mmCIF file of C-alpha atoms and ligand atoms in Angstrom:
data_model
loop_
_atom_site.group_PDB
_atom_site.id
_atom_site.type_symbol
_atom_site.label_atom_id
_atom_site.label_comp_id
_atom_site.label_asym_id
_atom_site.label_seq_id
_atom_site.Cartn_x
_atom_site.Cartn_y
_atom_site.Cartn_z
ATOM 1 C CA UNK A 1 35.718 1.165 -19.790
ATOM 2 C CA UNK A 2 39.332 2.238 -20.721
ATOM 3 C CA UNK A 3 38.484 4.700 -23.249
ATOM 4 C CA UNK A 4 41.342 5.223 -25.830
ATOM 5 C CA UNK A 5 39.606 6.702 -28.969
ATOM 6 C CA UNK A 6 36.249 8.440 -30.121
ATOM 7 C CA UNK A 7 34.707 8.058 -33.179
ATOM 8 C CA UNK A 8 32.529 10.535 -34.410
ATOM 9 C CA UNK A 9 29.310 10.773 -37.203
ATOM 10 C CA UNK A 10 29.724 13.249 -39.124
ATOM 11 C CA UNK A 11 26.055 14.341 -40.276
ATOM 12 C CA UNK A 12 23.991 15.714 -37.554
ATOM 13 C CA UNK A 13 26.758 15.376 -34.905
ATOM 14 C CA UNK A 14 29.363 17.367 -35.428
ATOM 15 C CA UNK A 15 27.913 19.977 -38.481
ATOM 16 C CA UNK A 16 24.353 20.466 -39.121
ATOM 17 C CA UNK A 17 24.317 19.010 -43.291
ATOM 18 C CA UNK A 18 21.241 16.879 -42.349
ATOM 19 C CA UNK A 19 19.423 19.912 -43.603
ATOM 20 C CA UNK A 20 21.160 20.376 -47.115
ATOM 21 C CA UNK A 21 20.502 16.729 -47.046
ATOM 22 C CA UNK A 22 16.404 17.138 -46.789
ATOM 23 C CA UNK A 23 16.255 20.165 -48.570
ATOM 24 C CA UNK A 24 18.326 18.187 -51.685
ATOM 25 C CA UNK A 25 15.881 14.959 -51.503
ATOM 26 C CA UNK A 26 13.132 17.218 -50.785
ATOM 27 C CA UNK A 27 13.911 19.346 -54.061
ATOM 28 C CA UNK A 28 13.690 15.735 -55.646
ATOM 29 C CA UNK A 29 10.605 14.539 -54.606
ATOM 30 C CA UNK A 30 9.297 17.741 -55.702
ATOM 31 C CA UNK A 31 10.115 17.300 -59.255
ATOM 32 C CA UNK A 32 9.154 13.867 -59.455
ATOM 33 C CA UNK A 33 5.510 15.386 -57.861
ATOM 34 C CA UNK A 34 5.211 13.822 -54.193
ATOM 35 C CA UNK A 35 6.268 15.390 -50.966
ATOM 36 C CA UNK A 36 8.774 14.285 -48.884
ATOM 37 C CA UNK A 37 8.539 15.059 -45.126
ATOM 38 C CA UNK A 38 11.069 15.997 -41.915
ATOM 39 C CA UNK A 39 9.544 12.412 -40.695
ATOM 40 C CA UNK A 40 10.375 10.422 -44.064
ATOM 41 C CA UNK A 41 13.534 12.001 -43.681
ATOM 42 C CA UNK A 42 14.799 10.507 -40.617
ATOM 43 C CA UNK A 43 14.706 7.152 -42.062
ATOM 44 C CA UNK A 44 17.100 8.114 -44.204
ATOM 45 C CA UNK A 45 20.040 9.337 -42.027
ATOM 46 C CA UNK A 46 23.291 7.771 -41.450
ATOM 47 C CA UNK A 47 21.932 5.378 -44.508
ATOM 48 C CA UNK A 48 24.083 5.637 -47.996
ATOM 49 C CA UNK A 49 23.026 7.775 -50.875
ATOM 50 C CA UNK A 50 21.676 4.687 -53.486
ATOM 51 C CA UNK A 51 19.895 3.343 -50.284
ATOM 52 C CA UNK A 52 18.226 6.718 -49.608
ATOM 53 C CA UNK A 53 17.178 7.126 -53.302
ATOM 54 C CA UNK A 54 15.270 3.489 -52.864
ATOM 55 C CA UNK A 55 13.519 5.012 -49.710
ATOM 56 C CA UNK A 56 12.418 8.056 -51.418
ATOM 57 C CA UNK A 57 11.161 6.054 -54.729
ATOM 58 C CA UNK A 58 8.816 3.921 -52.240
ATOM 59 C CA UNK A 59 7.912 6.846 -50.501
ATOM 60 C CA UNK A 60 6.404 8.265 -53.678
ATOM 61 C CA UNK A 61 5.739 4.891 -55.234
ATOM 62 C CA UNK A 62 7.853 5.498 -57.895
ATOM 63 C CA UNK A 63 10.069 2.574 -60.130
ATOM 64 C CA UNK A 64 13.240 3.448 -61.886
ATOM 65 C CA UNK A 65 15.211 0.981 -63.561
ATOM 66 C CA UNK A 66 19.368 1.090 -62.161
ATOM 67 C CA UNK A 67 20.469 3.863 -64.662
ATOM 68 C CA UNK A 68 17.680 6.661 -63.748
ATOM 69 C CA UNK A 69 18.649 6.147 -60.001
ATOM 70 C CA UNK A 70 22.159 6.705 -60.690
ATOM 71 C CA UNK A 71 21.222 9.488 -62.730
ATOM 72 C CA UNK A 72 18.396 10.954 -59.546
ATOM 73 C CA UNK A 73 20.882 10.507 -57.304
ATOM 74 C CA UNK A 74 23.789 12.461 -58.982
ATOM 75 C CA UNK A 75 21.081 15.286 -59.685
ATOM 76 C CA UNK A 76 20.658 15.278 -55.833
ATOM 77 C CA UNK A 77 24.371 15.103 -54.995
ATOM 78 C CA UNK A 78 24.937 17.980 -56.885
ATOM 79 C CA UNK A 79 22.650 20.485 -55.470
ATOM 80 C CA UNK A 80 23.748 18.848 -52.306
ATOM 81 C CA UNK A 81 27.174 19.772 -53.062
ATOM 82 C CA UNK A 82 26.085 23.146 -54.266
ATOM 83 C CA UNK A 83 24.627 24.044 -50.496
ATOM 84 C CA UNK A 84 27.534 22.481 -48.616
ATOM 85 C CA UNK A 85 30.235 24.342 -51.031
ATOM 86 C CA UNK A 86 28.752 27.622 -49.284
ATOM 87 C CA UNK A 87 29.355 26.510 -45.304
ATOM 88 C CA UNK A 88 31.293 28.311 -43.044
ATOM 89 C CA UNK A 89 32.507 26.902 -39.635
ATOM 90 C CA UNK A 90 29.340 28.307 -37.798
ATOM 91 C CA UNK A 91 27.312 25.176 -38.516
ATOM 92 C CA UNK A 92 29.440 23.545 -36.316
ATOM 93 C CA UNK A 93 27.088 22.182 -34.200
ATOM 94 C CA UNK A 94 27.086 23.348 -29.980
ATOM 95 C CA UNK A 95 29.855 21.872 -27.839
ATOM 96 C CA UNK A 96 31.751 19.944 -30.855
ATOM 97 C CA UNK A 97 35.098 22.275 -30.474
ATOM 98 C CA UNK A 98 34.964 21.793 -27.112
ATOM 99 C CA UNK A 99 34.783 18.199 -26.904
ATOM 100 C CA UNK A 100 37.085 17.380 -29.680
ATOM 101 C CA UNK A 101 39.642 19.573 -27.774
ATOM 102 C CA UNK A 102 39.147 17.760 -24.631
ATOM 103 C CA UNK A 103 39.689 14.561 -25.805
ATOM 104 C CA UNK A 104 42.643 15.159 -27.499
ATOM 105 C CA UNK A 105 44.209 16.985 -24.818
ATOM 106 C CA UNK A 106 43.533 13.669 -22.461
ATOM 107 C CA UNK A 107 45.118 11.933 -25.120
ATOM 108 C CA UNK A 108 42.179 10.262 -26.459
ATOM 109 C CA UNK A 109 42.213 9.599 -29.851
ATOM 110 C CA UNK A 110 39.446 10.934 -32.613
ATOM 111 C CA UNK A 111 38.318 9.923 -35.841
ATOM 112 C CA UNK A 112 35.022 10.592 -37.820
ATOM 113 C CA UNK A 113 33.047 7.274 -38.843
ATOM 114 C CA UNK A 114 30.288 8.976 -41.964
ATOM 115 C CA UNK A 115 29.219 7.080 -44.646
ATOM 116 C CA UNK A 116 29.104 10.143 -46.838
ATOM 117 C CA UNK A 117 31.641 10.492 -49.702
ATOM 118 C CA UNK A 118 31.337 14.543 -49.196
ATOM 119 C CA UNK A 119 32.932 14.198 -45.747
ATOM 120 C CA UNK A 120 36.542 15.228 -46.788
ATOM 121 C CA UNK A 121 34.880 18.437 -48.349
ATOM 122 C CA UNK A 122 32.504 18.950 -45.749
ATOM 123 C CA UNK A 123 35.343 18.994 -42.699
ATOM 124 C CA UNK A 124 37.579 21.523 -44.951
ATOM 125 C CA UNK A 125 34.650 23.894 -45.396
ATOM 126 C CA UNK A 126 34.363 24.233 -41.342
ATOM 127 C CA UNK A 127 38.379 23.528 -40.732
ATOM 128 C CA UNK A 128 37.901 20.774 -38.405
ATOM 129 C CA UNK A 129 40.194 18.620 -40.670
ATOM 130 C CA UNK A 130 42.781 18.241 -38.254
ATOM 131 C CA UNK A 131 40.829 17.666 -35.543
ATOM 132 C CA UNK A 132 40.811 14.299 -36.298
ATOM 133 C CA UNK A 133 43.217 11.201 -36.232
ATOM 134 C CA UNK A 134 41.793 9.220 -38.669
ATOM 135 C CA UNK A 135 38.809 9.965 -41.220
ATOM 136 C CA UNK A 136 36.885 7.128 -42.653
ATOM 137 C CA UNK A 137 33.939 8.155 -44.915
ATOM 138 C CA UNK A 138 31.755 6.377 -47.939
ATOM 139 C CA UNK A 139 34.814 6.615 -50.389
ATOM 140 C CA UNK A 140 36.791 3.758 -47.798
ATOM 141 C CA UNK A 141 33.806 1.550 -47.210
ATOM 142 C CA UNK A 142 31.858 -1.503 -48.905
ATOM 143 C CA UNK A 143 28.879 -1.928 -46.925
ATOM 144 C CA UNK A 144 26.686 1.095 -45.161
ATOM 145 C CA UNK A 145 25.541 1.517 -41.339
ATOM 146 C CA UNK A 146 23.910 -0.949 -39.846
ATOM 147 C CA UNK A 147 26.840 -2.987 -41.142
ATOM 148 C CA UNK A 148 30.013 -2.169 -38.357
ATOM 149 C CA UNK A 149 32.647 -1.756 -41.196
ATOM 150 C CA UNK A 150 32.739 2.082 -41.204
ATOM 151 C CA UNK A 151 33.489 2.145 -37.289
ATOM 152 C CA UNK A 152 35.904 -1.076 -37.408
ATOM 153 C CA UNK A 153 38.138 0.836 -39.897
ATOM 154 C CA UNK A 154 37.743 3.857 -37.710
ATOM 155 C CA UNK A 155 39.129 1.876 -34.878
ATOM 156 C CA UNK A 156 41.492 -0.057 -37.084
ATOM 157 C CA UNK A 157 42.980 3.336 -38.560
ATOM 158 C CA UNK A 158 43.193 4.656 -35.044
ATOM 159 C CA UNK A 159 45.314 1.441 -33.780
ATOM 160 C CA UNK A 160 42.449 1.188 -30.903
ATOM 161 C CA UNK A 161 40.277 -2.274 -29.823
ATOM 162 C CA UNK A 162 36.907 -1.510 -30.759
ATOM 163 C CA UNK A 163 35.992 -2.395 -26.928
ATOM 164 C CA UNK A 164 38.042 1.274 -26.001
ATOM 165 C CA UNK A 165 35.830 2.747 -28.648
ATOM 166 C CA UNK A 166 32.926 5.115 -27.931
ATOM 167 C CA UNK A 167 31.093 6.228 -31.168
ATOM 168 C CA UNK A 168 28.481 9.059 -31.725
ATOM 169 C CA UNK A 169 25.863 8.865 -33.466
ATOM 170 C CA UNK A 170 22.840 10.844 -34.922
ATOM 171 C CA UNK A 171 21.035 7.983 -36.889
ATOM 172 C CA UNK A 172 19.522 4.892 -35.780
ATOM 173 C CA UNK A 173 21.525 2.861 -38.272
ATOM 174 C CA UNK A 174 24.663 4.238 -36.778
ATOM 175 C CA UNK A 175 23.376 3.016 -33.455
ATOM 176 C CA UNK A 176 23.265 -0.435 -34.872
ATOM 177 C CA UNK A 177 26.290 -0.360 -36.591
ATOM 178 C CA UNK A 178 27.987 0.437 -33.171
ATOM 179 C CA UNK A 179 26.528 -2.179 -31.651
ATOM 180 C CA UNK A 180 27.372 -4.622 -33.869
ATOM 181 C CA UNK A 181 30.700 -3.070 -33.664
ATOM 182 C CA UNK A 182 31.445 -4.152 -29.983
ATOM 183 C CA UNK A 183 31.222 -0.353 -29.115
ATOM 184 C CA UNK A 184 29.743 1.383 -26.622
ATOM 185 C CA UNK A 185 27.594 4.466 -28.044
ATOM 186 C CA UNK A 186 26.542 8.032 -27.615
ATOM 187 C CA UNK A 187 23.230 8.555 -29.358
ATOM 188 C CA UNK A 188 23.025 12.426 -30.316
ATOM 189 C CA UNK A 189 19.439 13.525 -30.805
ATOM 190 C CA UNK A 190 16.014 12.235 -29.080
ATOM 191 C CA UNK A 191 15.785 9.182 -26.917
ATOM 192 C CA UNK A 192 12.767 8.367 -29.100
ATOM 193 C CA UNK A 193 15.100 7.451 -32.267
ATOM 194 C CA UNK A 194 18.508 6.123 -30.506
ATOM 195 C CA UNK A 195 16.741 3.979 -27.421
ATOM 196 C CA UNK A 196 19.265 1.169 -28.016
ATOM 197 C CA UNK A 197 22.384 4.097 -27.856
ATOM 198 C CA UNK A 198 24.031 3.521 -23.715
ATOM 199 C CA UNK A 199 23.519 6.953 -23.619
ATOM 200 C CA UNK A 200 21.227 9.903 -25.542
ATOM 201 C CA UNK A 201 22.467 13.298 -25.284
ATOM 202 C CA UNK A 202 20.633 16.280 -27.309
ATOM 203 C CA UNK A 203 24.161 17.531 -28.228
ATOM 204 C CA UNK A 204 27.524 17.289 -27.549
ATOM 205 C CA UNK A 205 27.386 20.547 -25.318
ATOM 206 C CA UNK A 206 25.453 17.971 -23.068
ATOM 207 C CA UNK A 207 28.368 15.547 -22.284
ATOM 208 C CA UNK A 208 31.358 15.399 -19.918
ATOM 209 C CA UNK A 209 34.835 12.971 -20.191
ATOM 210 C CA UNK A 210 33.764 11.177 -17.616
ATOM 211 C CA UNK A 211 30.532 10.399 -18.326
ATOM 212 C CA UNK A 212 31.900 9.066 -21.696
ATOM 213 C CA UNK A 213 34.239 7.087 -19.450
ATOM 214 C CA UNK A 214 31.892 5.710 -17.177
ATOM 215 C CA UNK A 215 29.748 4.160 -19.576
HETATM 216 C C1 G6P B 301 25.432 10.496 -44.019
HETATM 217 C C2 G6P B 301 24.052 11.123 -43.933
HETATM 218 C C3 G6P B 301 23.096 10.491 -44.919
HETATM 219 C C4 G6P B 301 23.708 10.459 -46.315
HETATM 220 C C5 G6P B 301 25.006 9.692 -46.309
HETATM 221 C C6 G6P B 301 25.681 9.682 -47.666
HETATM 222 O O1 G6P B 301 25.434 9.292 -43.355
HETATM 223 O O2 G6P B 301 23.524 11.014 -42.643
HETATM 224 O O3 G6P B 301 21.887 11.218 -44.900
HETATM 225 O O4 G6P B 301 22.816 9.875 -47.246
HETATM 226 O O5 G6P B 301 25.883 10.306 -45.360
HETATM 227 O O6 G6P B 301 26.117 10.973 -47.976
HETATM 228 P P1 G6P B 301 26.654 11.456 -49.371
HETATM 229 O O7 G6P B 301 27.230 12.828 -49.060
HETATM 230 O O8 G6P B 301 27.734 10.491 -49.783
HETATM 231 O O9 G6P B 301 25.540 11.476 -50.323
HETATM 232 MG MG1 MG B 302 24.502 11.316 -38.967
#
């Protein structure tokens, strides 16, 4: 492929927040007396906040009418926000510098592709802000991963065809939403969750340009 820009997840690809994430819906669960596991929790990354909450209500078989969710899920927001307000750049996660650096000294442009509305915050706590061309997160978007939008206007704000896009991606939604896309995809993580990626790499340490252009 002719690669001219990379677009980058956010969550669990280039910082570690899926944590702050678990431990925030975890603390939830807890007070509405269920537990919430690691493996309910990968269901519910790369997916948007309201659409987590409904995952985590059927996973304790719990209804809410509309204005307790909104409610639940600005209680979990904020002690989200609370644990990301305190990270420093060394949960960037291995090999993201590097990469990012490489790219953009082929040329190759970068943006990040999240669906969270913390994103802006999140990349000025670790000072990878400028890092990036073009930063679309949940505050630009309509509809959530598996739905392409969030990568589209990631390619759109870069000026690149999504077919000279390669995304990265954590979450099994994201794959999809690459896919749908027209873009070839890295899957970060396990090849048990991210099968359908063209590639799975267990972190971006474990990547060269080339394979990224070869694919
Ligand atoms: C990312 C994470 C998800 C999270 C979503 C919304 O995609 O992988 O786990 O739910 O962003 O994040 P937010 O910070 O807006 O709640
Ligand atoms: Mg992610």
């Amino acid at each position: 492929m002719v690669l001219k820009g990379c677009i980058f997840d956010l969550d669990g690809v280039i910082v570690d927040t899926a944590k702050y994430h678990f431990l925030a819906w975890q603390r939830l669960a807890d007070e509405m007396g269920f537990d919430f596991t690691e493996d309910h929790n990968e269901a519910l990354k790369g997916v948007s906040r309201m659409a987590s909450l409904e995952i985590l209500l059927r996973v304790g078989g719990i209804v809410k009418d509309d204005e307790e969710k909104i409610e639940l899920a600005t209680r979990k927001n904020n002690w989200y926000v609370e644990y990301i307000s305190r990270m420093t750049p060394d949960e960037i996660l291995p090999g993201s510098i590097d990469l990012l650096t490489r790219l953009r000294s082929e040329g190759i442009l970068t943006a990040i592709g999240s669906a969270s509305r913390n994103a802006g915050m999140i990349l000025d706590r670790i000072g990878l802000r400028l890092m990036f061309d073009a930063i679309v997160d949940g505050n630009k978007i309509h509809s959530a991963k598996p739905d392409p939008e969030v990568f589209l206007k990631g390619a759109e704000e870069l000026g690149v065809a999504p077919e000279n896009c390669v995304v990265f991606e954590d979450a099994q939604a994201g794959i999809e939403a690459a896919i749908a896309g027209g873009m070839k995809c890295i899957g970060v993580g396990s090849p048990l969750n991210l099968g359908r990626a063209n590639l799975v790499v267990p972190d971006l340490k474990h990547i060269t340009l080339n394979q990224i252009k070869n694919l």
